[in-house]
Short mmCIF file of C-alpha atoms and ligand atoms in Angstrom, two decimals:
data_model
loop_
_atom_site.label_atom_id
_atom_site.label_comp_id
_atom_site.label_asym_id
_atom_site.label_seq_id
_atom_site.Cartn_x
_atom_site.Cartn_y
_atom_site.Cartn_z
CA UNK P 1 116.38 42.71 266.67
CA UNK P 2 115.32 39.00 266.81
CA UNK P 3 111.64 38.32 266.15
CA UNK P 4 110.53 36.98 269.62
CA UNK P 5 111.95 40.21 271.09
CA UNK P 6 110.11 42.63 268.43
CA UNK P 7 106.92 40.48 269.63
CA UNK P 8 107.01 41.01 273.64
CA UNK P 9 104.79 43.78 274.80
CA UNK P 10 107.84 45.65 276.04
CA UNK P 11 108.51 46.13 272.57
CA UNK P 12 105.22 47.44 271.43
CA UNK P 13 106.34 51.15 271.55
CA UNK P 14 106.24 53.28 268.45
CA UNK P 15 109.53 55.78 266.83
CA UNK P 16 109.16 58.58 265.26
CA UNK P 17 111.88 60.39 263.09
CA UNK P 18 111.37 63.74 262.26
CA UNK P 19 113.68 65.98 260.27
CA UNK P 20 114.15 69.18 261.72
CA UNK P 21 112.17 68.37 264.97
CA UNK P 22 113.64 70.81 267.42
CA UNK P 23 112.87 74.12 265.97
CA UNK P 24 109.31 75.41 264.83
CA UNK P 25 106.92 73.07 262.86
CA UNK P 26 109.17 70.11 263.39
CA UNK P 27 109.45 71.14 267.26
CA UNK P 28 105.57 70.85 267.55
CA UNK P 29 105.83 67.60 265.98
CA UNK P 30 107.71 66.54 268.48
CA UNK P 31 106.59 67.39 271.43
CA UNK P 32 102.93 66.24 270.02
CA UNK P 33 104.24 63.03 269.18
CA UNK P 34 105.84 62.73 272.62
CA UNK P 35 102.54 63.26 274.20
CA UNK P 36 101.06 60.70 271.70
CA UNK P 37 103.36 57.81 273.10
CA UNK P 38 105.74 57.60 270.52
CA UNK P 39 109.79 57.93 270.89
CA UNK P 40 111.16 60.62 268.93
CA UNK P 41 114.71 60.65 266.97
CA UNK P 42 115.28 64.48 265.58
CA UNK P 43 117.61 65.30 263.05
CA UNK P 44 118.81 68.34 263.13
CA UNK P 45 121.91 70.64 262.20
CA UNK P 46 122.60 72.41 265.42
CA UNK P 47 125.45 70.81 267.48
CA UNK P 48 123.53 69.05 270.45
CA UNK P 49 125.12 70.80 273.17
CA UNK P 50 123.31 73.84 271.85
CA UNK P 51 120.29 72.20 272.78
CA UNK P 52 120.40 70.54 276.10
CA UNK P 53 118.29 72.21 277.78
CA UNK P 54 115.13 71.96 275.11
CA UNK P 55 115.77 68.02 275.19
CA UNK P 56 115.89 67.82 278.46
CA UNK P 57 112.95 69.71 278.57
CA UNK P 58 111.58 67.11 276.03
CA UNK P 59 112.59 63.94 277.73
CA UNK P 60 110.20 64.62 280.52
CA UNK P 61 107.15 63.81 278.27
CA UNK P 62 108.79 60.53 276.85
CA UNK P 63 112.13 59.35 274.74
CA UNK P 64 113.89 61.43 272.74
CA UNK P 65 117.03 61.45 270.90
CA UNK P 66 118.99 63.54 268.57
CA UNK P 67 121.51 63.05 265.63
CA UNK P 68 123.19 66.07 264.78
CA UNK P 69 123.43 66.02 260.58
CA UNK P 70 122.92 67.54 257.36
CA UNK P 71 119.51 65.84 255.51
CA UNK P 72 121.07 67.06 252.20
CA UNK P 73 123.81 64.14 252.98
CA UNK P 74 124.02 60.74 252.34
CA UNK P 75 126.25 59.59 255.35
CA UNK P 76 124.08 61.78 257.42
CA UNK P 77 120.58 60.17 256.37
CA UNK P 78 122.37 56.73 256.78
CA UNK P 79 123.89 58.20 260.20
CA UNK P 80 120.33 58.98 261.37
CA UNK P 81 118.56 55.79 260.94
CA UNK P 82 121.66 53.35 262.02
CA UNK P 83 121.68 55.43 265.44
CA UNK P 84 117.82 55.20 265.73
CA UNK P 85 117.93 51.71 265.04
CA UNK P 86 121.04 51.28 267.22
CA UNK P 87 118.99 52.79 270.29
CA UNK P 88 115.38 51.69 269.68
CA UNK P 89 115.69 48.69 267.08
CA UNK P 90 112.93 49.92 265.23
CA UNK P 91 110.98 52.60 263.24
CA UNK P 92 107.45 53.30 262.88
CA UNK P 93 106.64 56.63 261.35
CA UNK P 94 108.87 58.92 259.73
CA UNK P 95 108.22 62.94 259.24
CA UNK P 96 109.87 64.98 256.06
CA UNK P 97 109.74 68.10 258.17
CA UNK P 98 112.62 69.84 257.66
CA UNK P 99 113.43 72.29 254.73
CA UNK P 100 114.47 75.98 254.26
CA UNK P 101 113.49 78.80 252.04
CA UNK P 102 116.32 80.67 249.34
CA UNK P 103 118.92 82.78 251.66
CA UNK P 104 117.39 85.33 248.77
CA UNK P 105 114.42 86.05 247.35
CA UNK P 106 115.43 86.98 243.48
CA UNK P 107 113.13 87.08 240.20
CA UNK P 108 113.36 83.29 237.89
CA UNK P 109 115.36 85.55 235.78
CA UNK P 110 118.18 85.95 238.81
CA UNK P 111 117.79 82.27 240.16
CA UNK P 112 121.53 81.14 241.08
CA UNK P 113 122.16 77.69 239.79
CA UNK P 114 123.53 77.22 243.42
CA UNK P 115 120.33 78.31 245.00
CA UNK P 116 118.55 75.67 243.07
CA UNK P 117 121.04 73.46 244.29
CA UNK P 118 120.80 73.97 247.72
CA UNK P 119 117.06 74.26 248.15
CA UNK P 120 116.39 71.40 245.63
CA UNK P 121 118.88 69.03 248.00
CA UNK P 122 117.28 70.05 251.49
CA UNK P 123 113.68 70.19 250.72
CA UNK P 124 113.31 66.89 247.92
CA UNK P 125 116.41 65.30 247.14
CA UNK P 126 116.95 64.62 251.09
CA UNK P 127 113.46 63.60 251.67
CA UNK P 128 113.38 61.45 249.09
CA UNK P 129 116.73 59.63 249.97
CA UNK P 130 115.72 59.54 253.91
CA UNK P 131 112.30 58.12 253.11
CA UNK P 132 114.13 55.29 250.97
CA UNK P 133 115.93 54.36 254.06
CA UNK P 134 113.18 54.59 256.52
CA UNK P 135 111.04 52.27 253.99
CA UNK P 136 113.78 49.78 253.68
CA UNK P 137 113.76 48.98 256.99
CA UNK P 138 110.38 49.07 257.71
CA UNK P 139 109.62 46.65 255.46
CA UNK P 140 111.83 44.61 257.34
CA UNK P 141 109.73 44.77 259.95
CA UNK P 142 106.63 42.73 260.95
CA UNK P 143 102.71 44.77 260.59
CA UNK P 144 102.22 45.61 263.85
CA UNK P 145 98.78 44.18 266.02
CA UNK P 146 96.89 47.62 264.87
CA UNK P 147 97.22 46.46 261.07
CA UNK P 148 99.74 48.82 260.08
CA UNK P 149 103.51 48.97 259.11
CA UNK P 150 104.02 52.76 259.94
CA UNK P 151 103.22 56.14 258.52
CA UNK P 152 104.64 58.67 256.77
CA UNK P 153 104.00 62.31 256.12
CA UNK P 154 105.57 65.00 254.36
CA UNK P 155 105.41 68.43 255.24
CA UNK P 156 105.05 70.73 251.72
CA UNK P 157 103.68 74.05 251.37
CA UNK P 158 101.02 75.68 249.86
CA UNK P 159 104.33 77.01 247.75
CA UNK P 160 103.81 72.96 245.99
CA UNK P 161 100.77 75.28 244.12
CA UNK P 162 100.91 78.62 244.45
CA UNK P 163 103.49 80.70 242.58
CA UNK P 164 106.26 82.99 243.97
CA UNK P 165 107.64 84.15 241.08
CA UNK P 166 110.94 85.32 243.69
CA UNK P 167 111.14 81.81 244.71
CA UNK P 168 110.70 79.31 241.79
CA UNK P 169 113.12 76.83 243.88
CA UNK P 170 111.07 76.73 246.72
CA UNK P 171 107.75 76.16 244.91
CA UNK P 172 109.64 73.03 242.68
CA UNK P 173 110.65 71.31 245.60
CA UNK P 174 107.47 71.70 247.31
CA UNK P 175 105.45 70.66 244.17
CA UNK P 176 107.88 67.98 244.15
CA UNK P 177 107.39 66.51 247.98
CA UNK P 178 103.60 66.62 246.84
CA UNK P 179 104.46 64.42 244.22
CA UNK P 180 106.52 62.32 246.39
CA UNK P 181 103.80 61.59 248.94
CA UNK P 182 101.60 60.34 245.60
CA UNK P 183 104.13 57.77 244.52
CA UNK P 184 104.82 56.46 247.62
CA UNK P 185 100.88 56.40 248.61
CA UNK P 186 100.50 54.01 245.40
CA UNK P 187 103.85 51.75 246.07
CA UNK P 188 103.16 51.49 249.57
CA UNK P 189 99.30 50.63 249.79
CA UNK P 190 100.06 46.97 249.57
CA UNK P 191 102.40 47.08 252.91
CA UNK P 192 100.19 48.71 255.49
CA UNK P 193 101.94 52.01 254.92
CA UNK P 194 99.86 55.05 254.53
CA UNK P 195 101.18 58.12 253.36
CA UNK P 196 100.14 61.98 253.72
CA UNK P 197 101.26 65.41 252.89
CA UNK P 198 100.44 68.06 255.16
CA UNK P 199 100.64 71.04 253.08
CA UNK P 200 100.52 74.78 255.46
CA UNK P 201 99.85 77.92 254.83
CA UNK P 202 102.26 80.84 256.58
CA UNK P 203 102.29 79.66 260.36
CA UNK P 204 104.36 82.29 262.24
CA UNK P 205 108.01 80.31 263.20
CA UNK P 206 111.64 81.58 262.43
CA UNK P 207 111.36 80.83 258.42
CA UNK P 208 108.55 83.36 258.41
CA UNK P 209 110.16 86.23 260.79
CA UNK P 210 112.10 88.03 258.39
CA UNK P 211 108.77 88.67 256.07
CA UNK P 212 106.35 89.40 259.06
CA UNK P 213 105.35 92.42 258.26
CA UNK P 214 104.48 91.81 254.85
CA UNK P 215 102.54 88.78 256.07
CA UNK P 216 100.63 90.56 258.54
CA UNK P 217 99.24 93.57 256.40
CA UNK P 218 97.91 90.37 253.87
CA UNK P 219 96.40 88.61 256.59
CA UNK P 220 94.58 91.74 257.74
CA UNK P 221 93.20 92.40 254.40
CA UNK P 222 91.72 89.14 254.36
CA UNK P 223 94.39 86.69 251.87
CA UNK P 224 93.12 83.87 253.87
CA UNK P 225 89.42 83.21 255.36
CA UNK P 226 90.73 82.55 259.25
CA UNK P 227 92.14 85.81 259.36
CA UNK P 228 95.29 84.54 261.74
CA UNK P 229 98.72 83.58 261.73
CA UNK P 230 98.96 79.09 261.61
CA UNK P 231 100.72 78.29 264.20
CA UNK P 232 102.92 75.49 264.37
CA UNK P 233 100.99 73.28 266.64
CA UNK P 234 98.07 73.84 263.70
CA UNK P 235 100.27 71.46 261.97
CA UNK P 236 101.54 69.48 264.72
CA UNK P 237 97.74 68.42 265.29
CA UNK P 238 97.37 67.63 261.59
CA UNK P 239 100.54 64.97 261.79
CA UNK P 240 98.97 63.67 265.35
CA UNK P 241 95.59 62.55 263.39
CA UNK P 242 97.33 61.31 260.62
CA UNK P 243 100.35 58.89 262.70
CA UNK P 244 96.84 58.14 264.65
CA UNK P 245 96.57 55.57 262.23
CA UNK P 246 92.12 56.56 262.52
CA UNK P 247 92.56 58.28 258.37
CA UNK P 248 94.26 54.99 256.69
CA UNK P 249 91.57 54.53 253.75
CA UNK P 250 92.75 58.16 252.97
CA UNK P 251 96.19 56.66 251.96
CA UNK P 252 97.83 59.93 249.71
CA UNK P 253 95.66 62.42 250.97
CA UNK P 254 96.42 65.98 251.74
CA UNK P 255 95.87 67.89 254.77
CA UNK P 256 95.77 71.55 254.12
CA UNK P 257 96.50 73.36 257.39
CA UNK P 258 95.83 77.01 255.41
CA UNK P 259 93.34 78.61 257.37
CA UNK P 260 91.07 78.25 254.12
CA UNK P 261 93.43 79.54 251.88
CA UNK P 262 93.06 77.08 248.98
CA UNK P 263 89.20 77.65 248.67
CA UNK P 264 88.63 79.63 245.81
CA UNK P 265 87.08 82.84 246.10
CA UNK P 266 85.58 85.28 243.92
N1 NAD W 301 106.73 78.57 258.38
C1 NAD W 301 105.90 78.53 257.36
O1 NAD W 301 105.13 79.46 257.09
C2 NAD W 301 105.82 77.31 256.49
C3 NAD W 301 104.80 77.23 255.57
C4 NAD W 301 104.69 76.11 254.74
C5 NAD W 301 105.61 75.10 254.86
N2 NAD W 301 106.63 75.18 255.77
C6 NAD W 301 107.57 74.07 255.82
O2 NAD W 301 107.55 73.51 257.10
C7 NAD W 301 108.85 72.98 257.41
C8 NAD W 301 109.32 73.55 258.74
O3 NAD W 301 109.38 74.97 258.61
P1 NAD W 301 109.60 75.95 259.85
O4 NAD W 301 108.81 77.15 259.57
O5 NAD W 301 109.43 75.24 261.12
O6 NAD W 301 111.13 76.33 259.59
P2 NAD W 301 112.32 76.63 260.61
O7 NAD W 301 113.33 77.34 259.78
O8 NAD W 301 111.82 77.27 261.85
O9 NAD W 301 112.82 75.16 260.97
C9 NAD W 301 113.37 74.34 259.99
C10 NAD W 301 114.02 73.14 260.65
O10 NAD W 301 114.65 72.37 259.62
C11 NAD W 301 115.96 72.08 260.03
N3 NAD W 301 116.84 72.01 258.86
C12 NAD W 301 117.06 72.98 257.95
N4 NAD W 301 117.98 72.57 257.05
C13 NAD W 301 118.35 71.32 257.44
C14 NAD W 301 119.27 70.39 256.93
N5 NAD W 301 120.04 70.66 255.86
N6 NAD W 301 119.41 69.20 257.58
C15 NAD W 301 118.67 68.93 258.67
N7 NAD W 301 117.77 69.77 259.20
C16 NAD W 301 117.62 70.96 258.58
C17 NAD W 301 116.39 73.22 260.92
O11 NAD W 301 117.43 72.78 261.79
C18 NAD W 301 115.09 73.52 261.65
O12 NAD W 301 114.98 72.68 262.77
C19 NAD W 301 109.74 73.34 256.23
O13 NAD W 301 109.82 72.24 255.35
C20 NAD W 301 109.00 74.47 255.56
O14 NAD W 301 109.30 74.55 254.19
C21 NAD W 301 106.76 76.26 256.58
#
């Protein structure tokens, strides 16, 4: 995009990627940042046709498009932004949403190196490698009249530090998007480029179905303070303040969306 262009006021919209925005926590996302003005590009691994009616359903509260792709891939990552780009010439916030939990929960002593594998390249390997692209091109890009550059914020887990003995590959990969969102807080300060985690607590979406029953006897005895399921747009409200662009002096901060959860109790 030439710069007179990028400067015209028809230009002055905002884009939004966000992995794994059309199920769940990513699908609040969406439609949140839909209703906050911004265009939304979704990656996600479903074909599209499969989802026609939920983006046409989207598309009445603003732009939205979809690249169907693996985030574990490199051509897929790259695929993403260049079609973004190719539609919208621009980016302005990016959102490490998506990830997925072991098919199986088994003991660190039964860990599959392939497991490890698999979880380690969805939930931090592709994050990392997407937010490197995002960040290369948006520092290509000019700070915008607000003072910023865009936002980004990664979606971890209270897994990042709480053990789960029966899932030591989730927790790593968590612990590591944590770390993630510290190291790019620090390199990024200097380019109008804040950077959040939002880390959750057990917020009732697909990923959570098969151990519902196990979740609701805990939340019933009390594990967390707000004795209630999160529910995705818990999250999806988190996200909206922090792309609001009204939090950037909290550059690196995290958001705990747990219903208390991390407060220690005795
Ligand atoms: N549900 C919870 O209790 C909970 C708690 C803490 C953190 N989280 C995290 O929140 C995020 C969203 O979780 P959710 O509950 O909405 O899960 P979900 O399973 O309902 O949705 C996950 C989304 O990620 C996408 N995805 C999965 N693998 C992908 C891949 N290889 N490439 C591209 N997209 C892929 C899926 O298509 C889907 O849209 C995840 O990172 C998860 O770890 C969830």
């Amino acid at each position: 995009m030439n710069e007179s262009k990028e400067n015209t006021a028809e230009s002055l919209f905002k884009v939004a990627l966000v992995s794994g925005g059309a199920r769940g926590i990513g699908l609040a996302i969406t439609r949140r940042l839909l209703q906050d003005g911004f265009r939304v590009a979704i990656l996600g691994t479903r074909p599209p046709e499969q989802l026609s009616p939920l983006l046409q359903s989207l598309a009445t509260s603003g732009p939205v498009r979809y690249t169907q792709g693996n985030l574990a891939d490199h051509g897929d990552r790259q695929r993403f932004v260049a079609e973004t780009m190719a539609d919208w010439g621009r980016v302005d916030c990016l959102v490490n949403n998506a990830g997925v939990a072991p098919l199986q929960r088994a003991d660190f002593l039964e860990m599959s190196e392939e497991s490890y594998d698999r979880v380690m390249a969805i939930n931090l390997k592709g994050p990392v490698f997407l937010t490197q692209l995002f960040t290369d091109q948006l520092l290509r890009q000019a700070i915008r009249p607000d003072g910023l550059r865009g936002t980004i914020v990664n979606i971890s887990s209270i897994s990042a530090d709480t053990v789960s003995t029966n899932r030591t590959e989730y927790c790593l990969s968590k612990a590591g998007l944590s770390m993630l969102t510290q190291v790019l807080a620090a390199r990024l300060a200097d380019e109008g480029v804040p950077v959040y985690e939002v880390r959750p607590g057990v917020i009732q979406t697909d990923m959570t179905a098969l151990v519902q029953e196990r979740y609701e006897k805990l939340i019933a005895e009390g594990l967390f303070p707000i004795r209630r399921w999160g529910q995705p747009e818990d999250v999806a409200n988190a996200v909206g303040l922090l792309v609001s662009g009204q939090l950037t002096y909290a550059t690196g901060e995290c958001l705990h969306i747990d219903g208390g959860f991390h407060i220690r109790r005795l």
